[in-house]
CSV table of N, CA, C and O in Angstrom, one decimal:
chain,number,residue,atom,x,y,z
A,114,UNK,N,0.9,-1.0,-0.1
A,114,UNK,CA,0.0,-0.1,0.0
A,114,UNK,C,0.9,1.3,0.0
A,114,UNK,O,1.9,1.3,0.7
A,115,UNK,N,0.5,2.3,-0.8
A,115,UNK,CA,1.3,3.5,-0.8
A,115,UNK,C,1.0,4.4,0.2
A,115,UNK,O,-0.2,4.7,0.6
A,116,UNK,N,2.0,4.9,0.9
A,116,UNK,CA,1.8,5.8,2.1
A,116,UNK,C,1.6,7.3,1.4
A,116,UNK,O,2.7,7.8,0.7
A,117,UNK,N,0.6,8.0,1.5
A,117,UNK,CA,0.6,9.4,1.0
A,117,UNK,C,1.0,10.4,2.0
A,117,UNK,O,0.6,10.3,3.2
A,118,UNK,N,1.9,11.3,1.4
A,118,UNK,CA,2.4,12.3,2.2
A,118,UNK,C,1.5,13.5,2.1
A,118,UNK,O,1.5,14.1,1.1
A,119,UNK,N,1.1,14.1,3.2
A,119,UNK,CA,0.2,15.4,3.1
A,119,UNK,C,1.0,16.5,2.6
A,119,UNK,O,2.2,16.6,3.0
A,120,UNK,N,0.5,17.5,1.8
A,120,UNK,CA,1.1,18.7,1.4
A,120,UNK,C,1.4,19.6,2.6
A,120,UNK,O,2.6,20.2,2.7
A,121,UNK,N,0.5,19.7,3.4
A,121,UNK,CA,0.6,20.5,4.6
A,121,UNK,C,0.2,19.7,6.0
A,121,UNK,O,-1.0,19.3,5.9
A,122,UNK,N,1.1,19.5,6.8
A,122,UNK,CA,0.5,18.8,8.1
A,122,UNK,C,-0.2,19.8,8.9
A,122,UNK,O,0.3,21.0,9.2
A,123,UNK,N,-1.4,19.3,9.3
A,123,UNK,CA,-2.3,20.3,10.2
A,123,UNK,C,-2.2,19.8,11.6
A,123,UNK,O,-2.4,18.6,12.0
A,124,UNK,N,-1.8,20.6,12.5
A,124,UNK,CA,-1.7,20.3,14.0
A,124,UNK,C,-3.0,20.7,14.4
A,124,UNK,O,-3.4,21.8,14.7
A,125,UNK,N,-3.7,19.6,15.0
A,125,UNK,CA,-5.1,19.9,15.7
A,125,UNK,C,-4.8,20.8,16.8
A,125,UNK,O,-5.9,21.3,17.3
A,126,UNK,N,-3.7,20.8,17.6
A,126,UNK,CA,-3.6,21.5,18.7
A,126,UNK,C,-3.3,23.0,18.6
A,126,UNK,O,-3.2,23.7,19.7
A,127,UNK,N,-3.1,23.3,17.4
A,127,UNK,CA,-2.6,24.7,17.2
A,127,UNK,C,-3.8,25.6,16.9
A,127,UNK,O,-4.7,25.2,16.0
A,128,UNK,N,-3.9,26.8,17.4
A,128,UNK,CA,-5.1,27.7,17.3
A,128,UNK,C,-4.6,28.7,16.3
A,128,UNK,O,-3.6,29.4,16.4
A,129,UNK,N,-5.5,29.0,15.4
A,129,UNK,CA,-5.3,29.9,14.3
A,129,UNK,C,-6.4,30.9,14.2
A,129,UNK,O,-7.5,30.5,14.6
A,130,UNK,N,-6.3,32.1,13.8
A,130,UNK,CA,-7.4,33.0,13.8
A,130,UNK,C,-8.6,32.6,12.8
A,130,UNK,O,-9.6,32.8,13.0
A,131,UNK,N,-8.1,32.0,11.6
A,131,UNK,CA,-9.1,31.5,10.7
A,131,UNK,C,-10.0,32.7,10.1
A,131,UNK,O,-9.7,33.9,10.1
A,132,UNK,N,-11.0,32.3,9.4
A,132,UNK,CA,-11.9,33.2,8.8
A,132,UNK,C,-12.6,34.3,9.7
A,132,UNK,O,-12.7,35.3,9.4
A,133,UNK,N,-13.0,33.8,10.9
A,133,UNK,CA,-13.6,34.6,11.8
A,133,UNK,C,-12.6,35.8,12.3
A,133,UNK,O,-12.9,37.0,12.4
A,134,UNK,N,-11.3,35.5,12.6
A,134,UNK,CA,-10.3,36.5,12.9
A,134,UNK,C,-10.2,37.4,11.7
A,134,UNK,O,-10.0,38.6,12.0
A,135,UNK,N,-10.2,36.9,10.5
A,135,UNK,CA,-10.0,37.9,9.4
A,135,UNK,C,-11.3,38.8,9.2
A,135,UNK,O,-11.0,40.1,9.1
A,136,UNK,N,-12.4,38.3,9.5
A,136,UNK,CA,-13.7,39.1,9.5
A,136,UNK,C,-13.7,40.2,10.5
A,136,UNK,O,-14.1,41.4,10.2
A,137,UNK,N,-13.3,39.8,11.7
A,137,UNK,CA,-13.3,40.7,12.9
A,137,UNK,C,-12.2,41.9,12.6
A,137,UNK,O,-12.5,43.1,12.6
A,138,UNK,N,-10.9,41.4,12.1
A,138,UNK,CA,-10.0,42.6,11.6
A,138,UNK,C,-10.5,43.4,10.6
A,138,UNK,O,-10.2,44.6,10.6
A,139,UNK,N,-11.2,42.8,9.4
A,139,UNK,CA,-11.7,43.7,8.3
A,139,UNK,C,-12.7,44.7,9.0
A,139,UNK,O,-12.8,45.8,8.4
A,140,UNK,N,-13.6,44.2,9.8
A,140,UNK,CA,-14.6,45.2,10.3
A,140,UNK,C,-14.1,46.2,11.0
A,140,UNK,O,-14.3,47.4,10.9
A,141,UNK,N,-13.0,45.9,11.9
A,141,UNK,CA,-12.4,47.0,12.7
A,141,UNK,C,-11.6,47.9,11.8
A,141,UNK,O,-11.6,49.2,12.0
A,142,UNK,N,-11.0,47.5,10.8
A,142,UNK,CA,-10.2,48.2,9.8
A,142,UNK,C,-11.3,49.3,9.1
A,142,UNK,O,-10.9,50.4,9.0
A,143,UNK,N,-12.4,48.8,8.6
A,143,UNK,CA,-13.4,49.6,8.1
A,143,UNK,C,-13.9,50.6,8.9
A,143,UNK,O,-14.2,51.7,8.6
A,144,UNK,N,-14.0,50.2,10.2
A,144,UNK,CA,-14.5,51.1,11.1
A,144,UNK,C,-13.4,52.2,11.5
A,144,UNK,O,-14.0,53.6,11.5
A,145,UNK,N,-12.2,52.0,11.6
A,145,UNK,CA,-11.2,53.0,11.7
A,145,UNK,C,-11.2,54.0,10.5
A,145,UNK,O,-11.1,55.2,10.5
A,146,UNK,N,-11.3,53.4,9.4
A,146,UNK,CA,-11.3,54.1,8.2
A,146,UNK,C,-12.5,55.2,8.1
A,146,UNK,O,-12.3,56.2,7.8
A,147,UNK,N,-13.6,54.6,8.4
A,147,UNK,CA,-14.7,55.5,8.4
A,147,UNK,C,-14.6,56.6,9.4
A,147,UNK,O,-15.1,57.7,9.1
A,148,UNK,N,-14.1,56.3,10.7
A,148,UNK,CA,-13.9,57.3,11.8
A,148,UNK,C,-12.9,58.4,11.3
A,148,UNK,O,-13.1,59.5,11.5
A,149,UNK,N,-11.8,57.8,10.7
A,149,UNK,CA,-10.9,58.9,10.1
A,149,UNK,C,-11.4,59.9,9.0
A,149,UNK,O,-11.2,61.1,9.0
A,150,UNK,N,-12.2,59.2,8.1
A,150,UNK,CA,-12.8,60.0,7.1
A,150,UNK,C,-13.8,61.0,7.7
A,150,UNK,O,-13.9,62.3,7.3
A,151,UNK,N,-14.6,60.7,8.7
A,151,UNK,CA,-15.5,61.6,9.3
A,151,UNK,C,-14.8,62.7,10.1
A,151,UNK,O,-15.2,63.9,10.1
A,152,UNK,N,-13.8,62.2,10.8
A,152,UNK,CA,-12.9,63.1,11.6
A,152,UNK,C,-12.3,64.3,10.5
A,152,UNK,O,-12.3,65.4,11.0
A,153,UNK,N,-11.8,63.8,9.5
A,153,UNK,CA,-11.3,64.7,8.4
A,153,UNK,C,-12.3,65.7,8.1
A,153,UNK,O,-12.0,66.8,7.8
A,154,UNK,N,-13.5,65.3,7.7
A,154,UNK,CA,-14.4,66.0,7.2
A,154,UNK,C,-15.0,67.2,8.2
A,154,UNK,O,-15.1,68.2,8.1
A,155,UNK,N,-14.9,66.7,9.6
A,155,UNK,CA,-15.4,67.6,10.7
A,155,UNK,C,-14.3,68.7,11.0
A,155,UNK,O,-14.5,69.7,11.3
A,156,UNK,N,-13.0,68.2,10.9
A,156,UNK,CA,-11.8,69.1,11.0
A,156,UNK,C,-11.8,70.2,10.0
A,156,UNK,O,-11.4,71.4,10.1
A,157,UNK,N,-12.3,69.7,8.8
A,157,UNK,CA,-12.3,70.7,7.7
A,157,UNK,C,-13.2,71.8,7.8
A,157,UNK,O,-13.2,72.9,7.3
A,158,UNK,N,-14.3,71.4,8.7
A,158,UNK,CA,-15.4,72.5,9.0
A,158,UNK,C,-14.9,73.6,9.8
A,158,UNK,O,-15.4,74.7,9.9
A,159,UNK,N,-13.8,73.3,10.8
A,159,UNK,CA,-13.4,74.2,11.7
A,159,UNK,C,-12.8,75.4,11.1
A,159,UNK,O,-11.8,75.3,10.3
A,160,UNK,N,-13.1,76.5,11.4
A,160,UNK,CA,-12.4,77.7,11.0
A,160,UNK,C,-12.0,78.5,12.2
A,160,UNK,O,-12.5,79.4,12.8
A,161,UNK,N,-10.7,78.2,12.6
A,161,UNK,CA,-10.3,78.9,13.8
A,161,UNK,C,-9.4,79.9,13.5
A,161,UNK,O,-8.4,79.9,12.7
A,162,UNK,N,-9.7,81.1,14.0
A,162,UNK,CA,-9.0,82.2,13.7
A,162,UNK,C,-8.4,82.8,15.2
A,162,UNK,O,-9.2,83.1,15.9
A,163,UNK,N,-7.1,82.8,15.5
A,163,UNK,CA,-6.6,83.0,16.8
A,163,UNK,C,-6.6,84.6,16.8
A,163,UNK,O,-6.1,85.3,15.8
A,164,UNK,N,-7.0,85.1,18.1
A,164,UNK,CA,-7.0,86.6,18.2
A,164,UNK,C,-5.5,87.0,18.6
A,164,UNK,O,-4.7,86.1,19.0
A,165,UNK,N,-5.3,88.2,18.4
A,165,UNK,CA,-3.9,88.8,18.7
A,165,UNK,C,-3.6,88.7,20.3
A,165,UNK,O,-4.5,88.9,21.1
A,166,UNK,N,-2.5,88.5,20.6
A,166,UNK,CA,-2.0,88.3,21.9
A,166,UNK,C,-1.8,90.0,22.5
A,166,UNK,O,-1.0,90.6,21.8
A,167,UNK,N,-2.6,90.3,23.5
A,167,UNK,CA,-2.4,91.6,23.9
A,167,UNK,C,-1.2,92.0,24.5
A,167,UNK,O,-0.7,93.1,24.2
A,168,UNK,N,-0.4,91.0,25.1
A,168,UNK,CA,0.9,91.3,25.6
A,168,UNK,C,2.0,91.5,24.5
A,168,UNK,O,2.9,92.2,24.6
A,169,UNK,N,1.8,90.7,23.4
A,169,UNK,CA,2.6,90.9,22.3
A,169,UNK,C,2.6,92.3,21.6
A,169,UNK,O,3.4,92.8,21.2
A,170,UNK,N,1.3,92.7,21.7
A,170,UNK,CA,1.0,94.0,21.0
A,170,UNK,C,1.6,95.1,21.7
A,170,UNK,O,2.1,96.0,21.3
A,171,UNK,N,1.4,94.9,23.1
A,171,UNK,CA,2.0,96.0,24.0
A,171,UNK,C,3.5,96.0,23.9
A,171,UNK,O,4.1,97.1,23.8
A,172,UNK,N,4.1,94.8,23.7
A,172,UNK,CA,5.6,94.8,23.5
A,172,UNK,C,6.0,95.5,22.2
A,172,UNK,O,7.1,96.1,21.9
A,173,UNK,N,5.3,95.1,21.2
A,173,UNK,CA,5.6,95.7,19.9
A,173,UNK,C,5.6,97.2,19.8
A,173,UNK,O,6.2,97.9,19.3
A,174,UNK,N,4.4,97.7,20.5
A,174,UNK,CA,4.2,99.3,20.5
A,174,UNK,C,5.4,99.9,21.4
A,174,UNK,O,5.7,100.9,21.0
A,175,UNK,N,5.8,99.4,22.4
A,175,UNK,CA,6.8,100.0,23.2
A,175,UNK,C,8.1,99.7,22.7
A,175,UNK,O,9.2,100.4,23.1
A,176,UNK,N,8.4,98.7,21.7
A,176,UNK,CA,9.6,98.6,21.1
A,176,UNK,C,10.5,97.6,21.9
A,176,UNK,O,11.7,97.6,21.5
A,177,UNK,N,10.2,97.1,22.9
A,177,UNK,CA,11.0,96.2,23.8
A,177,UNK,C,10.9,94.8,23.3
A,177,UNK,O,9.9,94.5,22.6
A,178,UNK,N,12.0,94.1,23.4
A,178,UNK,CA,12.1,92.7,23.1
A,178,UNK,C,11.4,91.8,24.0
A,178,UNK,O,11.2,92.3,25.1
A,179,UNK,N,11.0,90.7,23.7
A,179,UNK,CA,10.2,89.8,24.5
A,179,UNK,C,11.2,89.4,25.6
A,179,UNK,O,12.4,89.2,25.4
A,180,UNK,N,10.6,89.0,26.9
A,180,UNK,CA,11.4,88.8,28.0
A,180,UNK,C,11.9,87.3,27.8
A,180,UNK,O,11.2,86.4,27.3
A,181,UNK,N,13.1,87.2,28.3
A,181,UNK,CA,13.8,85.7,28.1
A,181,UNK,C,13.2,84.9,29.3
A,181,UNK,O,12.9,85.4,30.5
A,182,UNK,N,12.7,83.6,29.0
A,182,UNK,CA,12.3,82.8,30.2
A,182,UNK,C,13.5,82.6,31.1
A,182,UNK,O,14.6,82.2,30.6
A,183,UNK,N,13.2,82.4,32.4
A,183,UNK,CA,14.3,82.1,33.4
A,183,UNK,C,14.6,80.5,33.1
A,183,UNK,O,13.8,79.8,33.1
A,184,UNK,N,16.0,80.4,33.5
A,184,UNK,CA,16.4,79.0,33.3
A,184,UNK,C,16.2,78.4,34.5
A,184,UNK,O,16.1,79.0,35.6
A,185,UNK,N,16.1,77.1,34.5
A,185,UNK,CA,15.7,76.3,35.8
A,185,UNK,C,17.0,76.0,36.5
A,185,UNK,O,18.0,75.8,35.7
A,186,UNK,N,16.9,76.1,37.7
A,186,UNK,CA,18.0,75.7,38.5
A,186,UNK,C,17.8,74.2,39.2
A,186,UNK,O,16.8,74.2,39.8
A,187,UNK,N,18.8,73.4,39.1
A,187,UNK,CA,18.5,72.2,39.7
A,187,UNK,C,18.9,71.0,39.0
A,187,UNK,O,19.1,70.2,38.3
């Protein structure tokens, strides 16, 4: 009798993600893609214009340079 050698040995004790793991991963990837697309759309709607800094205007009018931050000691 001829002994058939399998092309790939399957270990019954080995756990693999299989089709269910792929489906869960694909759903999560689609959810992240959708959230990123939605966030991008919402961020494009934001029209943020920063007001002028009153302290910087006062320094510019008086002609003085901005104060140097104090160095940490220790």
